[in-house]
Tab-separated table of C-alpha atoms in Angstrom:
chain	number	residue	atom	x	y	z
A	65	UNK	CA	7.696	-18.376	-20.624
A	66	UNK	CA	5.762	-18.128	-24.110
A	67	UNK	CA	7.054	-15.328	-26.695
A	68	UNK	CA	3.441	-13.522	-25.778
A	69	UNK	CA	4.568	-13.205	-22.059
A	70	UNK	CA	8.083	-12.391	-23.248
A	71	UNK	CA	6.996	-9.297	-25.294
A	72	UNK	CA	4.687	-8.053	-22.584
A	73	UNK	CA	6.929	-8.462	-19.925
A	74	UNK	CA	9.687	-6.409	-21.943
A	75	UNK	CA	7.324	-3.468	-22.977
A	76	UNK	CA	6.283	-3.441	-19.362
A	77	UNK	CA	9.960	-3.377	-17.810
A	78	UNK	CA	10.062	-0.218	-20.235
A	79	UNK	CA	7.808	2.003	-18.853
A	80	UNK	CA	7.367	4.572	-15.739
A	81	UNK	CA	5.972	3.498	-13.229
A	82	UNK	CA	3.255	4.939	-10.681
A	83	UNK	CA	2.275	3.679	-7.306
A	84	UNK	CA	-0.334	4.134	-5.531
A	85	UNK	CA	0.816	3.068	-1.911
A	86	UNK	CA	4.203	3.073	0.054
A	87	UNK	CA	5.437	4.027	3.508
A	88	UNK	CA	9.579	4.854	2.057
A	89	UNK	CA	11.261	5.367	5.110
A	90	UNK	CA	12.856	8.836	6.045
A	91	UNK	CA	16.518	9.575	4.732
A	92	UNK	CA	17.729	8.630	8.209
A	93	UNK	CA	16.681	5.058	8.293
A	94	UNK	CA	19.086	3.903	5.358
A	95	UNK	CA	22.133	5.340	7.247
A	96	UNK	CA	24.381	2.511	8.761
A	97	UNK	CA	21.623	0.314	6.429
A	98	UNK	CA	22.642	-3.460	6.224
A	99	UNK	CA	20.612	-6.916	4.830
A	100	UNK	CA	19.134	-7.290	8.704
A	101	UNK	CA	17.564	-3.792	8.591
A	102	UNK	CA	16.149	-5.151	4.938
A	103	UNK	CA	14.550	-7.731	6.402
A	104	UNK	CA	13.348	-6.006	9.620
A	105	UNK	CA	11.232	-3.548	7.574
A	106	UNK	CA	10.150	-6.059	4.934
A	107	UNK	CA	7.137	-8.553	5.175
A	108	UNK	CA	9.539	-11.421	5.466
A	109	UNK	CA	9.252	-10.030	9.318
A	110	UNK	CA	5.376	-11.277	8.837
A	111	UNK	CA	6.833	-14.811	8.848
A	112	UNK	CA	7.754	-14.553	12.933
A	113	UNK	CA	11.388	-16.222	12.326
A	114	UNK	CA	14.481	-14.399	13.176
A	115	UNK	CA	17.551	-14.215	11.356
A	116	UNK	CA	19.703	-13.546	14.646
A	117	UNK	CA	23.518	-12.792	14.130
A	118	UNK	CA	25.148	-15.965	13.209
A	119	UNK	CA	25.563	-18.530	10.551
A	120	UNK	CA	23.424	-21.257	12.316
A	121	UNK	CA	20.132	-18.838	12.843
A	122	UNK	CA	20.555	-17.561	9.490
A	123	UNK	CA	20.814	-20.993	7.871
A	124	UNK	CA	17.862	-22.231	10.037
A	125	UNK	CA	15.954	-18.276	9.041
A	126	UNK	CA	16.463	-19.219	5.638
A	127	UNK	CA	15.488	-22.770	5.415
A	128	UNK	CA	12.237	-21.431	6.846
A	129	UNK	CA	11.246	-18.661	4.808
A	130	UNK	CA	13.367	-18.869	1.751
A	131	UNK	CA	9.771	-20.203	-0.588
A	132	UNK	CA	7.568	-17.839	1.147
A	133	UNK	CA	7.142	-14.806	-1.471
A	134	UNK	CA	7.390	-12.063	0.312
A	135	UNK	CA	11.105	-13.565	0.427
A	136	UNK	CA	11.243	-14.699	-3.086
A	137	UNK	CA	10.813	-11.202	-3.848
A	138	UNK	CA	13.339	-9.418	-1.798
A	139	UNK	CA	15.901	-12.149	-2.629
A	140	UNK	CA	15.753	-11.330	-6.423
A	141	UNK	CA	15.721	-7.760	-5.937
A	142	UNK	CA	18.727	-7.751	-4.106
A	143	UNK	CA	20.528	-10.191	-6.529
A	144	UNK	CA	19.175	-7.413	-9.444
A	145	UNK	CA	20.550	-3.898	-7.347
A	146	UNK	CA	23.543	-5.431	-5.683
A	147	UNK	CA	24.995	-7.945	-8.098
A	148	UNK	CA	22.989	-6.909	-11.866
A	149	UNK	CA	21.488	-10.503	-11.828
A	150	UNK	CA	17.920	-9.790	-13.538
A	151	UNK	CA	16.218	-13.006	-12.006
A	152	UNK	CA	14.203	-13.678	-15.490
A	153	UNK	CA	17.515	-13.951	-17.142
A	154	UNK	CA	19.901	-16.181	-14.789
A	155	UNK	CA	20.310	-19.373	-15.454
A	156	UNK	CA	18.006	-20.992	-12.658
A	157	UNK	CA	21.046	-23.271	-11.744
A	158	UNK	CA	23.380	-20.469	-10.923
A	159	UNK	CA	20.893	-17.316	-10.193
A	160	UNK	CA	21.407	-15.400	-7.404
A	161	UNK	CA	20.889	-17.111	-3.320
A	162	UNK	CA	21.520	-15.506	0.226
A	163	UNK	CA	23.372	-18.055	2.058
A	164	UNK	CA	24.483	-18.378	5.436
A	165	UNK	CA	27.785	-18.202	4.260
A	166	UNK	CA	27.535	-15.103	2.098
A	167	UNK	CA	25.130	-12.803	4.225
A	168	UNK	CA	27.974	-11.178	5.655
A	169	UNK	CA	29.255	-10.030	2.089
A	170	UNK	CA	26.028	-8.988	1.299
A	171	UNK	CA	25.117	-6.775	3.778
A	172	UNK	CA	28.658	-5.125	3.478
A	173	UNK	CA	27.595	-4.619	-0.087
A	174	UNK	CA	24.730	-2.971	0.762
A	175	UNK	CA	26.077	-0.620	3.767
A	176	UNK	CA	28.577	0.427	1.250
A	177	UNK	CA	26.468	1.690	-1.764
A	178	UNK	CA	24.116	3.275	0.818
A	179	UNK	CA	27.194	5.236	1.932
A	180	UNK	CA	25.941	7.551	-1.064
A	181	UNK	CA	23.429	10.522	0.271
A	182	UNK	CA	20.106	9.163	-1.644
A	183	UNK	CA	21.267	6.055	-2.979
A	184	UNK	CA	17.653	4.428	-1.600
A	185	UNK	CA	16.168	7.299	-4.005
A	186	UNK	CA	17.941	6.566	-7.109
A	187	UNK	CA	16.894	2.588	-6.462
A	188	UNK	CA	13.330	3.793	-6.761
A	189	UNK	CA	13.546	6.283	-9.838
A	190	UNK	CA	16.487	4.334	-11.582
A	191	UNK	CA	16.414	0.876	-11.300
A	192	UNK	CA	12.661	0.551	-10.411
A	193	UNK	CA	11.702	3.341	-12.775
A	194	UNK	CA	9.160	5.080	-10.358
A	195	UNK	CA	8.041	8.595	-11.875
A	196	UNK	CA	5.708	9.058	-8.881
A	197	UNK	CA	4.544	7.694	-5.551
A	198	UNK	CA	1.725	8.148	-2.767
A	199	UNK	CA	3.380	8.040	0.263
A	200	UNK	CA	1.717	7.193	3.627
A	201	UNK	CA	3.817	8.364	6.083
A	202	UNK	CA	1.844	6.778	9.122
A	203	UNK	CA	4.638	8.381	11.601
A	204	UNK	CA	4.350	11.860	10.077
A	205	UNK	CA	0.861	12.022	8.394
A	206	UNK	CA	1.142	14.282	5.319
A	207	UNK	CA	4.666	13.839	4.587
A	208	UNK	CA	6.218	13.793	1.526
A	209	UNK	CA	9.351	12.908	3.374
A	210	UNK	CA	11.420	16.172	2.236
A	211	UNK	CA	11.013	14.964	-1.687
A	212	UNK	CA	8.549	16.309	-3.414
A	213	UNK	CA	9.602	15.482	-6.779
A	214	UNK	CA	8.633	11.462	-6.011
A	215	UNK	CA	6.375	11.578	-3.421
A	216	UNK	CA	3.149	12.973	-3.130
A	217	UNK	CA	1.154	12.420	0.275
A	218	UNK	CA	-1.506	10.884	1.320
A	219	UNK	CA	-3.187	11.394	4.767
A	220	UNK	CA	-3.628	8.527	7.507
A	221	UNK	CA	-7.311	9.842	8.962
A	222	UNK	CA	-7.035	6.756	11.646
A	223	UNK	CA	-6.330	8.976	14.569
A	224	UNK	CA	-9.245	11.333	13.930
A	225	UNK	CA	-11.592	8.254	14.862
A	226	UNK	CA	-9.772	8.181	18.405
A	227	UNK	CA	-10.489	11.548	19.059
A	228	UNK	CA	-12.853	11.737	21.225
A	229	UNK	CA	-10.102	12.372	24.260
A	230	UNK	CA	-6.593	13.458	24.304
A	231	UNK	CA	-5.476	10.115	25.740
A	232	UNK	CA	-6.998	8.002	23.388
A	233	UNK	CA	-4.779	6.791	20.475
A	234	UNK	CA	-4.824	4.821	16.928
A	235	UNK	CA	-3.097	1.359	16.670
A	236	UNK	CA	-0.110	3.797	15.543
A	237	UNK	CA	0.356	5.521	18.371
A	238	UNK	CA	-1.080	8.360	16.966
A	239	UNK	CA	-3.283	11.496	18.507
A	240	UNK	CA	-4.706	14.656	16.888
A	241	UNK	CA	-4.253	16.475	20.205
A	242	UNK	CA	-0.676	15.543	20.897
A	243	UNK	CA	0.316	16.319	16.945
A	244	UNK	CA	-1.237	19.094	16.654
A	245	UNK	CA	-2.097	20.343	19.714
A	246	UNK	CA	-5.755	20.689	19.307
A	247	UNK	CA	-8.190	21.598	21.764
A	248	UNK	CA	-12.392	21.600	20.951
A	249	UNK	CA	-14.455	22.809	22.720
A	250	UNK	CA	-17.216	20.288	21.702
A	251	UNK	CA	-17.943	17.445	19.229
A	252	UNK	CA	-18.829	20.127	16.510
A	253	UNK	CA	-15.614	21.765	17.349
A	254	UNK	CA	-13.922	18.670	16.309
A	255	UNK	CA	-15.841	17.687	13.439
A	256	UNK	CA	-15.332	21.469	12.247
A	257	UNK	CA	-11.243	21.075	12.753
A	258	UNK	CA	-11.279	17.738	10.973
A	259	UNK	CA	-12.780	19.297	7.889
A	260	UNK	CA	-9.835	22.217	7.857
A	261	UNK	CA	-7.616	19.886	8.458
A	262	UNK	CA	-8.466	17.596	4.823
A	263	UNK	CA	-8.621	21.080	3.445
A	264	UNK	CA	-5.191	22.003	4.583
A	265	UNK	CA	-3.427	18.739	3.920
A	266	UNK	CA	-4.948	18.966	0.406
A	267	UNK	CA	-3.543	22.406	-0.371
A	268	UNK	CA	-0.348	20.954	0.759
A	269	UNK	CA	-0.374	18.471	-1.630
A	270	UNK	CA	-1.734	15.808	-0.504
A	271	UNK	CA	-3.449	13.517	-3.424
A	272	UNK	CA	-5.331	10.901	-1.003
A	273	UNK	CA	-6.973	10.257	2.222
A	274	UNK	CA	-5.969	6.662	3.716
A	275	UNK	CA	-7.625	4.490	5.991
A	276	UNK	CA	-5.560	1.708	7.543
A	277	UNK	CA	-8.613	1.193	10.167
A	278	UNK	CA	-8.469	-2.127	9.385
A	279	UNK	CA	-5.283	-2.721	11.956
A	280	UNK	CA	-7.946	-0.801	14.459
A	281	UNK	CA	-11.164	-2.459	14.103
A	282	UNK	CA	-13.833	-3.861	11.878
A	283	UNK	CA	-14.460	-1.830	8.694
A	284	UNK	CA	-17.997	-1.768	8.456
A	285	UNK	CA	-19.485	1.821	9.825
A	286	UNK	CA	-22.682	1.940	10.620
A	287	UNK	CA	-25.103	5.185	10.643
A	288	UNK	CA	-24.626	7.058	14.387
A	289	UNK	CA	-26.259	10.133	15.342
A	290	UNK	CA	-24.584	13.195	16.177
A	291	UNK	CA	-26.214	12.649	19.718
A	292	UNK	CA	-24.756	9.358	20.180
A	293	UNK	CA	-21.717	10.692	19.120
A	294	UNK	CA	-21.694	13.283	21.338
A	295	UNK	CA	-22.179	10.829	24.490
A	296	UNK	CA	-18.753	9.829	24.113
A	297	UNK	CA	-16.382	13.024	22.843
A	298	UNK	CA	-14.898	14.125	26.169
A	299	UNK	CA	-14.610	11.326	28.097
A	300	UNK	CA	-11.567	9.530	28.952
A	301	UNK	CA	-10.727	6.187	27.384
A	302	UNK	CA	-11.449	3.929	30.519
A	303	UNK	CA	-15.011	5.606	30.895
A	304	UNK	CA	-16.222	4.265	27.554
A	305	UNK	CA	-17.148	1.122	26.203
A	306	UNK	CA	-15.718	-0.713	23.440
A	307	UNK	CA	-19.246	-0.136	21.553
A	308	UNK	CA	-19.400	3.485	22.205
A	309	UNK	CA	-15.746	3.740	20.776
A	310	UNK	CA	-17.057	2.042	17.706
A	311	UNK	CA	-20.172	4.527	17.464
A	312	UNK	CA	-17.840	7.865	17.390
A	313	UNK	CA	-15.721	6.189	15.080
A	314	UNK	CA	-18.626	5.942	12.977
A	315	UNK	CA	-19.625	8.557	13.461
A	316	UNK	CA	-16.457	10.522	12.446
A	317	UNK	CA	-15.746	7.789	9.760
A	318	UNK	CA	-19.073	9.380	7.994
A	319	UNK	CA	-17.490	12.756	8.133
A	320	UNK	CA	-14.478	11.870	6.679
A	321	UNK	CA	-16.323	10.181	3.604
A	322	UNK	CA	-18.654	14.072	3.590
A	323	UNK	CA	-16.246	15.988	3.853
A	324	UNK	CA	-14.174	13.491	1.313
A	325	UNK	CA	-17.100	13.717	-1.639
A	326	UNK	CA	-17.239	17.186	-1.388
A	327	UNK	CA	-13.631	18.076	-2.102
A	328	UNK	CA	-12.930	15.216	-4.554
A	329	UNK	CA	-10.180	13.746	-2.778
A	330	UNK	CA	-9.622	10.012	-3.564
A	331	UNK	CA	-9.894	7.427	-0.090
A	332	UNK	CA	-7.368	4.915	-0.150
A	333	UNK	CA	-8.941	1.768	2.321
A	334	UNK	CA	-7.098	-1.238	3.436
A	335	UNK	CA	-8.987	-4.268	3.298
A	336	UNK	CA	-7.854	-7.732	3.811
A	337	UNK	CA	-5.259	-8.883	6.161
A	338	UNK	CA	-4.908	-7.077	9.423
A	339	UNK	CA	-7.712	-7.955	12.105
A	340	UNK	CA	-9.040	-10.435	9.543
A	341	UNK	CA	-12.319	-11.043	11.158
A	342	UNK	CA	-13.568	-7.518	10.623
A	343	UNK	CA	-11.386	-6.578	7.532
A	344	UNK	CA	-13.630	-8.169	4.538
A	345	UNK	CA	-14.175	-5.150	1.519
A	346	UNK	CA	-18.057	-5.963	1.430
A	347	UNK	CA	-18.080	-4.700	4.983
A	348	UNK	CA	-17.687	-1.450	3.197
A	349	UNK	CA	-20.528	-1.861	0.919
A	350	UNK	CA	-23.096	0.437	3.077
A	351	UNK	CA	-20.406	3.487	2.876
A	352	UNK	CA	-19.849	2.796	-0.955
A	353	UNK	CA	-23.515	3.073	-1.932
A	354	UNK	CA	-24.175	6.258	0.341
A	355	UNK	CA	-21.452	8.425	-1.007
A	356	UNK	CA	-21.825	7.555	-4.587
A	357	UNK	CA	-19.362	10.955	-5.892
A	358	UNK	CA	-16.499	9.368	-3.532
A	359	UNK	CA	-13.762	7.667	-4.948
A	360	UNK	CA	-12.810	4.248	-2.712
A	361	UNK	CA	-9.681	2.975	-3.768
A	362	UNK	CA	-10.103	-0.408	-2.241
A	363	UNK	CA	-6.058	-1.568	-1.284
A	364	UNK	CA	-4.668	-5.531	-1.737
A	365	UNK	CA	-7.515	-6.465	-3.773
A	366	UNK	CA	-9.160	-7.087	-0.086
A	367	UNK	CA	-7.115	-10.711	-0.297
A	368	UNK	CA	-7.987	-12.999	0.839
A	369	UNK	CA	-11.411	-11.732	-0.568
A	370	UNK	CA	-10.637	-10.837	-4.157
A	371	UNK	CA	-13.595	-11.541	-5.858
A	372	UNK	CA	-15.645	-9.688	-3.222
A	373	UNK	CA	-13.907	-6.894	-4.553
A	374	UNK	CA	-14.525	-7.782	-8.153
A	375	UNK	CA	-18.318	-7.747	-7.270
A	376	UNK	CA	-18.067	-4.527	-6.384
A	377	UNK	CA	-16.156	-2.964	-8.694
A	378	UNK	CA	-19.047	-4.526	-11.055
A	379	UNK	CA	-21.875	-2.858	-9.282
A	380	UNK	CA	-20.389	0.673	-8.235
A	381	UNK	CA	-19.056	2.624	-10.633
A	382	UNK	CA	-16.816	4.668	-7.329
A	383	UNK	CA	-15.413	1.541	-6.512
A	384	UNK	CA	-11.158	2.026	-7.751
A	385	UNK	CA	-9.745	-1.992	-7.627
A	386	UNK	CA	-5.938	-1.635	-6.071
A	387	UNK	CA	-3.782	-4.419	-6.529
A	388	UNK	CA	-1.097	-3.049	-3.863
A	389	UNK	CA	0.834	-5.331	-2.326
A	390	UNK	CA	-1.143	-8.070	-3.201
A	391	UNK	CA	1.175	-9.812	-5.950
A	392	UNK	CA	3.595	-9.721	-2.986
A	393	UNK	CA	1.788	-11.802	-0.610
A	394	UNK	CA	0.768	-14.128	-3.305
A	395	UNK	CA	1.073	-13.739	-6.800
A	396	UNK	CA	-1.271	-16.598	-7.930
A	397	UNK	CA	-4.040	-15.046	-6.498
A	398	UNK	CA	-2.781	-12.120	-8.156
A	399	UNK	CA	-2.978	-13.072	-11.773
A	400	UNK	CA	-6.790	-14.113	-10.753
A	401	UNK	CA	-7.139	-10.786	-9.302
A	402	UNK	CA	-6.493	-8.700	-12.436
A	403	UNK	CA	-7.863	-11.039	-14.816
A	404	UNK	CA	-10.671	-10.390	-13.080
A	405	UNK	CA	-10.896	-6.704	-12.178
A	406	UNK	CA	-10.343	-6.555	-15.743
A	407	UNK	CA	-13.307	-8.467	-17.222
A	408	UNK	CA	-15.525	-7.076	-14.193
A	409	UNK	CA	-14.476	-3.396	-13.374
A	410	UNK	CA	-16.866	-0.554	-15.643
A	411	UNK	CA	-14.556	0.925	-17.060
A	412	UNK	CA	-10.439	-0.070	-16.879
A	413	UNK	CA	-8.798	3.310	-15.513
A	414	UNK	CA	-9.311	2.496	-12.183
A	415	UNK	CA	-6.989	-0.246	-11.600
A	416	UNK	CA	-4.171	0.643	-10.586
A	417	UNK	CA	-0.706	-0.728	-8.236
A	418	UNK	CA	1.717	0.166	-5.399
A	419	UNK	CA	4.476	-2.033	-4.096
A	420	UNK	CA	3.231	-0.943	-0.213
A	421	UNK	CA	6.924	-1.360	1.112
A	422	UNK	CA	8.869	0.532	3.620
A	423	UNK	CA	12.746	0.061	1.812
A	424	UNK	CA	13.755	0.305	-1.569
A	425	UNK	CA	14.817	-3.225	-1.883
A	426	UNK	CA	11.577	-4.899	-1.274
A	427	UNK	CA	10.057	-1.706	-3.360
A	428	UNK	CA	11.773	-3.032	-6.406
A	429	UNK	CA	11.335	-6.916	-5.018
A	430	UNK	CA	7.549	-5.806	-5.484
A	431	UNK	CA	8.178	-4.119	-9.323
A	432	UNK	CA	9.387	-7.028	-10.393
A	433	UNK	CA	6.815	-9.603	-8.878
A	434	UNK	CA	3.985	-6.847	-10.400
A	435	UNK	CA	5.550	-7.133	-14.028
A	436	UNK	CA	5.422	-10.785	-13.868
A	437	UNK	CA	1.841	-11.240	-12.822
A	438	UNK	CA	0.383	-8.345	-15.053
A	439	UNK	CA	2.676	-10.150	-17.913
A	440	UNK	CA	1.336	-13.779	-17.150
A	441	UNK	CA	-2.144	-12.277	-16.836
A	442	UNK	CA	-2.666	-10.350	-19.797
A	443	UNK	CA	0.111	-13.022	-21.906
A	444	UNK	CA	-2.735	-15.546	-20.843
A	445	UNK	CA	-5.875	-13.366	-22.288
A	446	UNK	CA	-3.930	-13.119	-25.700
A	447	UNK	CA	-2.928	-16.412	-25.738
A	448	UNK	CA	-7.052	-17.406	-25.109
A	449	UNK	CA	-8.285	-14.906	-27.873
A	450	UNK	CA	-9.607	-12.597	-25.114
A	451	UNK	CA	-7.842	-9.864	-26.121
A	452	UNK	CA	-5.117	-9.203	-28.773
A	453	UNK	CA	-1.542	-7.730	-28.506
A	454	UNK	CA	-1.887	-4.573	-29.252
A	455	UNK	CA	-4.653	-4.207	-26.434
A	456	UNK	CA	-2.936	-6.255	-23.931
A	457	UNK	CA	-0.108	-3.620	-24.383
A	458	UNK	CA	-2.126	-0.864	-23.723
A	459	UNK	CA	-3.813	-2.385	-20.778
A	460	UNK	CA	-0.291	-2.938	-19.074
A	461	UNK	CA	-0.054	0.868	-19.913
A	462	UNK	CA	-2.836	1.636	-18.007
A	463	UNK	CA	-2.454	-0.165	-15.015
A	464	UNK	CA	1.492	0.784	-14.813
A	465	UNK	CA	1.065	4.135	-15.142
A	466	UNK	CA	-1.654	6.406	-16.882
A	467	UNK	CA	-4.711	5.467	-14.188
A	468	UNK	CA	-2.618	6.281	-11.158
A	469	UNK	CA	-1.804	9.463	-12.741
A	470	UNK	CA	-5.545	10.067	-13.612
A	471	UNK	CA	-6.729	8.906	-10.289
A	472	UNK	CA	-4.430	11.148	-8.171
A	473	UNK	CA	-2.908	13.877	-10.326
A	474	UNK	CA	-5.178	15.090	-13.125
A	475	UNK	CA	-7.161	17.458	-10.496
């Protein structure tokens, strides 16, 4: 890499950092932890190859995955936490490699410094530098996981689209009527309960509203009528048709986004990859427009459809670009993404980042694949006469850490 990229990259290693989007597990999950339960809650599980227990499936896992990123990532995080190899440093000869032969060693290594009550903790605010983080605790909407002082909450509204009968659930399992035991009376009983129910998560602390309806079905919602919506609250799942479950969804969708706008609470979307057909950001575009005062924080840079997002960060001035998780699945695209949501979004404090990981490891897997994309991107506008230093510097600034803090915080 150029001297340009090498200062960036070491004023950006230097600074807090916030992000926007993770699902940390809870304290219990990194007791008895090992390099298999890494793996099983990474994205390398995205690849469909098992490690298995022995040194021929690993060697045969590894061949498989070991130049897909979302492994590159992970492998150089765990060679920086577990053996102080920074992976821009090593000679490329000798740097840091799971093996077949060492896996064993490595996963001891790990078990043993997780022995420490919140060693997964100090990963995230030590070595990964993380001041703050919005958690999405799918499992346990609203949680802040018993640790306030990192995580601040956002709230999964998927479930409140399924509620139009007790036994009718999100793609996670999830019911308003089994976790909170709520019983309505009538579709403006529910619509009423959803309101208090933003209202209350927000004086708890929650900083976001998330929609991951993208695992659930298509994210365009159309315009439904409170009697069409009505037609279907009540009835049980196997009485309905897939279109009228769409329509309440809709309907309740619309809600969310009223109720939303009126309290000034930022909505986190995932776009992109999940059920790909229906997941395109543009699909989106209807909802944007209508509730011009709402925030959409529009997640992964809706990749494979980056520039879609680009577009609309051009034309609306509520639309928030958020590169989360995106210079995980591919970072290429990802130095095109913020190259571009730079030149194209109004103004520049609404880009922002999260790692979107469930363990510490691939947290800090996804810190370091950030810093090098945001330092190849902006090392690349300097080195073009786009911008100079100085501005590239407090660009990285931005992005790292001031417009998360504006975007969820400042209120």
């Amino acid at each position: 890499m150029n001297k340009t990229y090498n200062e960036i990259y070491s004023f950006i290693s230097s600074l807090p950092v916030f992000s926007t989007h993770e699902h940390m597990m809870d304290d219990s999950y990194f007791e008895d932890f090992s390099l298999d339960k890494i793996i099983a809650k990474s994205y390398i599980s995205w690849c469909n190859v098992e490690p298995g227990n022995n040194s021929k499936t690993r060697k045969d896992f590894l061949d498989k995955v070991k130049f897909n990123s979302y492994y590159v990532w992970i492998e150089k995080a765990i060679g920086y936490i577990y053996y102080s190899q920074d992976p821009f440093e090593a000679d490329a000869v000798k740097s840091f490699r799971i093996t077949d032969e060492n896996w064993e060693e490595i996963s001891k290594k790990i078990k043993e410094k997780h022995t420490k009550p919140g060693f997964h903790i100090d990963i995230l605010k030590n070595t990964g530098n993380y001041r703050w983080i919005v958690q999405d605790t799918y499992w346990s909407p609203g949680s802040d996981l018993g640790h306030p002082d990192i995580f601040r909450p956002a709230y999964r509204i998927n479930m409140m689209l399924s509620g139009y009968h007790p036994e009718s659930f999100d793609h996670n399992g999830n019911s308003p009527y089994e976790i909170y035991g709520i019983k309505p009376a009538s579709l403006e009983d529910y619509v009423d309960w959803i309101r208090n129910k933003i209202i209350e998560e927000r004086q708890k602390g929650c900083v976001a509203l998330k929609s991951a309806l993208a695992y659930d079905r298509c994210i365009y919602y159309s315009e439904v009528s409170v009697d069409e919506a009505k037609k279907v609250f009540g009835k049980h799942p196997s009485e309905v048709s897939e279109k009228q479950k769409i329509l309440f969804g809709d309907y309740i969708f619309h809600k969310i986004c009223e109720f939303a706008q009126e309290l000034d609470i930022p909505f986190q979307n995932h776009t992109g990859l999940a059920l790909i057909g229906g997941s395109n950001p543009m699909n989106l575009e209807p909802v944007i427009a209508k509730y011009p005062k709402l925030r959409f924080i529009i997640f992964h840079g809706g990749y494979p459809w980056i520039h879609e997002v680009a577009g609309l960060a051009h034309n609306y001035p509520n639309v928030y670009p958020d590169l989360c998780w995106l210079p995980l699945i591919s970072p290429s695209a990802a130095v095109q993404s913020v190259k571009e949501y730079i030149e194209t979004t109004q103004t520049i404090d609404k880009i922002a980042w999260g790692s979107d990981s469930h363990v510490p490891e691939e947290s800090f897997g996804a810190i370091l694949a950030f810093r090098y994309i945001l330092s190849k991107a902006l090392s690349e506008f300097v080195d073009d006469r786009y911008i100079t230093l100085d501005r590239a510097i407090e660009l990285a600034e931005k992005i790292v850490y001031k417009n998360g803090l504006k975007i969820y915080l400042a209120n």
